Structures are given as structure tokens and as C-alpha cells.
Coordinates of C-alpha atoms in Angstrom, one line a residue:
Chain A
X431 CA 0.0 0.0 0.0
X432 CA 1.4 3.4 -1.0
X433 CA 1.7 5.8 1.9
X434 CA 3.0 9.3 2.0
X435 CA 3.4 11.0 5.4
X436 CA 4.2 14.7 5.6
X437 CA 5.7 16.4 8.6
X438 CA 7.5 19.6 9.6
X439 CA 4.6 22.1 9.3
X440 CA 3.9 24.7 12.0
X441 CA 3.7 28.4 12.8
X442 CA 6.6 30.6 11.5
X443 CA 7.1 34.3 11.4
X444 CA 7.3 36.2 8.1
X445 CA 10.8 35.9 6.7
X446 CA 11.4 32.7 8.6
X447 CA 12.3 29.2 7.3
X448 CA 10.8 25.8 7.6
X449 CA 11.7 22.3 6.2
X450 CA 8.9 19.9 5.2
X451 CA 9.5 16.2 4.9
X452 CA 7.5 13.5 3.2
X453 CA 8.2 9.9 4.1
X454 CA 7.2 7.4 1.4
X455 CA 6.5 3.7 1.5
X456 CA 4.8 1.0 -0.5
X457 CA 6.5 1.7 -3.8
X458 CA 10.0 2.0 -5.3
X459 CA 10.5 5.7 -4.4
X460 CA 13.4 6.4 -6.7
X461 CA 11.3 5.3 -9.7
X462 CA 8.8 8.1 -9.5
X463 CA 8.9 11.9 -9.7
X464 CA 7.3 13.7 -6.7
X465 CA 5.7 17.1 -6.3
X466 CA 4.5 19.4 -3.6
X467 CA 1.1 20.9 -4.0
X468 CA -0.4 23.4 -1.6
X469 CA -3.9 24.6 -0.6
X470 CA -4.5 27.9 1.1
X471 CA -7.3 27.9 3.7
X472 CA -10.7 27.6 1.8
X473 CA -9.0 27.9 -1.6
X474 CA -8.1 25.6 -4.5
X475 CA -5.0 23.6 -5.3
X476 CA -1.7 25.1 -6.4
X477 CA 1.3 23.1 -7.7
X478 CA 4.5 24.3 -6.0
X479 CA 7.4 22.2 -7.0
X480 CA 8.5 18.9 -8.6
X481 CA 11.5 16.7 -8.7
X482 CA 12.4 13.8 -11.0
X483 CA 12.9 10.3 -9.6
X484 CA 16.7 10.6 -9.8
X485 CA 16.6 14.1 -8.2
X486 CA 18.5 15.5 -11.2
X487 CA 15.7 17.7 -12.4
X488 CA 13.7 20.2 -10.4
X489 CA 10.9 22.6 -11.2
X490 CA 9.3 25.5 -9.3
X491 CA 6.2 27.7 -9.5
X492 CA 7.1 31.3 -10.1
X493 CA 5.5 32.2 -6.8
X494 CA 8.2 30.2 -4.9
X495 CA 11.2 30.3 -7.2
X496 CA 14.3 31.4 -5.4
X497 CA 12.8 30.9 -2.0
X498 CA 11.9 27.2 -1.9
X499 CA 14.1 24.2 -2.7
X500 CA 12.9 20.7 -3.4
X501 CA 15.1 17.7 -2.8
X502 CA 14.9 14.0 -2.1
X503 CA 17.0 11.3 -0.4
X504 CA 16.2 8.0 -2.3
X505 CA 18.2 6.0 0.3
X506 CA 15.7 7.2 3.0
X507 CA 12.6 7.3 0.7
X508 CA 12.0 10.9 1.8
X509 CA 11.1 14.0 -0.1
X510 CA 11.9 17.5 1.3
X511 CA 10.8 21.1 0.8
X512 CA 13.1 23.8 2.2
X513 CA 11.1 27.0 2.5
X514 CA 12.9 30.3 3.1
X515 CA 11.8 33.9 3.2
X516 CA 8.3 32.8 4.0
X517 CA 5.4 35.2 3.4
X518 CA 1.9 35.3 4.7
X519 CA 0.6 34.1 1.3
X520 CA 2.6 30.9 1.8
X521 CA 0.1 29.9 4.5
X522 CA -1.4 26.6 3.3
X523 CA -1.7 22.9 3.7
X524 CA 1.2 21.4 1.9
X525 CA 0.7 18.0 0.3
X526 CA 3.3 15.7 -1.2
X527 CA 2.1 13.9 -4.3
X528 CA 3.4 11.0 -6.3
X529 CA 3.7 11.2 -10.1
X530 CA 3.0 8.2 -12.3
X531 CA 6.5 8.0 -13.9
X532 CA 10.1 8.9 -13.1
X533 CA 10.1 12.1 -15.1
X534 CA 8.4 15.1 -13.7
X535 CA 7.0 16.5 -16.9
X536 CA 3.5 15.7 -18.0
X537 CA 2.4 13.8 -14.9
X538 CA -0.8 13.5 -12.9
X539 CA -0.6 12.6 -9.3
X540 CA -1.9 9.2 -8.3
X541 CA -1.2 9.3 -4.5
X542 CA -1.3 12.1 -2.0
X543 CA -0.2 12.5 1.6
X544 CA -2.6 13.8 4.2
X545 CA -0.9 17.2 4.2
X546 CA 0.9 19.4 6.8
X547 CA -0.2 22.9 7.7
X548 CA 2.2 25.8 7.4
X549 CA 1.1 29.1 9.0
X550 CA 3.1 32.2 8.4
X551 CA 2.1 34.9 10.8
X552 CA 3.6 37.3 13.4
Chain B
X1479 CA 0.6 29.7 -18.5
X1480 CA -2.5 27.7 -19.2
X1481 CA -5.6 28.8 -17.3
X1482 CA -8.1 26.1 -16.3
X1483 CA -11.7 27.2 -15.9
X1484 CA -14.3 24.9 -14.3
X1485 CA -18.1 25.3 -14.4
X1486 CA -20.3 25.6 -12.6
X1487 CA -18.8 26.7 -9.3
X1488 CA -21.5 24.8 -7.4
X1489 CA -23.7 22.0 -8.7
X1490 CA -26.8 21.0 -6.6
X1491 CA -27.8 17.4 -7.4
X1492 CA -30.2 14.9 -5.8
X1493 CA -28.8 11.4 -4.9
X1494 CA -29.2 9.1 -7.9
X1495 CA -29.2 11.9 -10.4
X1496 CA -26.5 12.5 -13.1
X1497 CA -23.9 15.2 -12.6
X1498 CA -22.0 16.8 -15.4
X1499 CA -18.9 19.0 -14.6
X1500 CA -17.0 21.0 -17.2
X1501 CA -13.4 22.1 -17.5
X1502 CA -12.0 24.4 -20.1
X1503 CA -8.3 25.1 -20.9
X1504 CA -7.1 28.4 -22.3
X1505 CA -5.1 26.5 -24.9
X1506 CA -4.9 22.9 -26.0
X1507 CA -3.7 20.4 -23.4
X1508 CA -4.2 17.4 -25.7
X1509 CA -5.5 14.6 -23.5
X1510 CA -3.2 15.5 -20.6
X1511 CA -6.1 16.2 -18.2
X1512 CA -6.8 14.7 -14.8
X1513 CA -9.8 14.9 -12.4
X1514 CA -9.5 14.8 -8.6
X1515 CA -12.1 14.5 -5.8
X1516 CA -11.6 16.2 -2.5
X1517 CA -13.7 15.8 0.6
X1518 CA -13.5 18.2 3.6
X1519 CA -10.3 17.6 5.6
X1520 CA -9.0 15.1 3.2
X1521 CA -6.3 15.0 0.5
X1522 CA -7.4 15.0 -3.2
X1523 CA -7.9 11.6 -4.8
X1524 CA -7.2 10.9 -8.4
X1525 CA -10.3 9.9 -10.4
X1526 CA -9.4 10.2 -14.0
X1527 CA -6.2 10.7 -16.0
X1528 CA -5.5 11.0 -19.7
X1529 CA -8.9 12.7 -19.9
X1530 CA -10.9 9.5 -19.8
X1531 CA -9.0 6.7 -18.0
X1532 CA -10.3 5.8 -14.5
X1533 CA -7.6 5.5 -11.9
X1534 CA -7.3 2.3 -9.9
X1535 CA -10.3 1.5 -7.7
X1536 CA -12.5 4.3 -9.1
X1537 CA -16.1 3.2 -9.7
X1538 CA -17.5 3.0 -13.2
X1539 CA -20.1 5.7 -12.5
X1540 CA -17.2 8.2 -12.9
X1541 CA -16.4 8.9 -16.6
X1542 CA -14.3 11.5 -18.3
X1543 CA -14.4 12.8 -21.9
X1544 CA -12.9 15.5 -24.1
X1545 CA -9.6 16.6 -25.6
X1546 CA -7.9 19.8 -26.6
X1547 CA -9.6 22.5 -24.6
X1548 CA -13.0 21.1 -23.5
X1549 CA -13.4 18.3 -20.9
X1550 CA -16.3 16.8 -19.0
X1551 CA -16.5 14.7 -15.8
X1552 CA -19.8 12.8 -15.5
X1553 CA -21.0 11.0 -12.5
X1554 CA -23.8 8.8 -13.7
X1555 CA -25.8 8.3 -10.5
X1556 CA -24.7 10.3 -7.5
X1557 CA -24.1 8.4 -4.3
X1558 CA -23.9 10.0 -0.9
X1559 CA -20.1 9.6 -0.8
X1560 CA -19.7 11.6 -4.1
X1561 CA -20.7 15.0 -2.6
X1562 CA -17.3 16.7 -2.6
X1563 CA -15.2 19.3 -4.5
X1564 CA -13.9 18.2 -7.9
X1565 CA -10.8 19.7 -9.6
X1566 CA -9.4 19.3 -13.1
X1567 CA -5.7 19.6 -13.7
X1568 CA -3.7 20.0 -16.9
X1569 CA -0.3 18.4 -17.1
X1570 CA 0.5 19.1 -20.8
X1571 CA 2.5 22.2 -20.1
X1572 CA 4.6 23.7 -17.2
X1573 CA 3.4 24.6 -14.7
X1574 CA 0.8 22.0 -14.0
X1575 CA -2.4 24.0 -13.3
X1576 CA -5.6 23.2 -11.5
X1577 CA -9.0 24.6 -12.1
X1578 CA -10.7 26.5 -9.2
X1579 CA -13.0 23.5 -8.4
X1580 CA -16.7 22.6 -8.7
X1581 CA -18.5 21.8 -5.4
X1582 CA -21.1 19.1 -5.8
X1583 CA -23.7 19.5 -3.1
X1584 CA -26.9 17.8 -2.1
X1585 CA -30.0 19.3 -3.6

């Protein structure tokens, strides 16, 4: 059974940093691209970042480019999102999502974690 | 960037009735279109990918159609567990984009 378990969310002040983790199990982690997708309170879904199965290719939404860094440790079956220079508009539930292939491009997301809430406020 | 527009924003349907949800892309996305269901407090669940292929374990009452810029999700006979928000997502171009969602509520 595929499982994705996010952690690391919490309350942080504007300008602060946070690192999210997503522990994966039930599939060959290195064979699949992964993404982070967020959802602001009461709003829709916004794709944030993606990484290929090997970790060699990364992609970012314009809204987070230069502030967020996606990475993965295939030996630990874990996906990360380092978030710096956080803003109030980054407040959201952050989901990790599994792609259907190892490349990040042209992928839907067949499994999602339960999400972790990030609140940016003073 | 491609803009995804869903209609209607809210759909009121009685249990057992048919529901038809629409999704329009601002430019062609070929058949690279997915549909997700999200219930309150839960993560999204993949229903349809490739515009018309049901994901694993998805009941046959869910069907998808369309290509290019116009897509439809049909729920043939609404069950109580189907009342939720539905999102379409294009994955033909970067960045992947979601529609704003259609809420299917009990009439």
C-alpha cells in the first residue's frame, strides 16, 4: 500500500524558514517523480514544485522560485521542501504527491499525503 | 501559462441523479487532463487521468471525456459519498495547473 506522510509544518514568522518532509513507503521511491502541492485555507490547489525520480531535475512555480528548494533522499525514501523567506501568502496545507513516472513532466498525481499545515504569521 | 476554468462553481444534485462537470483550458492540453475529488479535511484523490481513463479503484459511475480545450466529468448516478469538490488539472505544459473547483452539493 502506497503511503505518504508529511511532517514539519507549523507556525513561523514572516521571513522565517521551515523544512517539510514526506516519508514514502509501499513503492519504489526512486522510480517516481514527486511534487509538492499546496492549498491555502478555503482555496483551491496550487502546484508548488516537482523533482524527478533521480533528483536530477527540479521545477518550481514562479511564486516560490528562489525561495523554496525541493530535494529527495532516495536512500531514505524521503522528499523534502526547504522553505525560506516565508510570506503570509505561503500559508497553506502542503501535500506531497506521487507522479506516475520517473520524469516530472506531463504527470498527474496518483497518490497524495494527508498534508501538513504551514502558517506564516507574526 | 494555461488557465483552467471549471463550471459551474457549485452544482446541486439529488442522490441518484446524473452530474456533469465542465473544465475548459485556455489552450490545447491534448488529453493530458486529470480529475480529482476532495472531501473536507482530506487529501485530493485521483479519479481520471488521460482525460478518460479511470484510476485504480474508481467506480464505473465516474467517466471523463474530451480533448484539446474542453473536458467533462460525468457521475452517472450520484451516491452520498460523491458529494465533494472536484478539480481538473492539466499536465501538458509547465506549470501543472488546477481549475478552481466545482462543489457538488446535495439538492
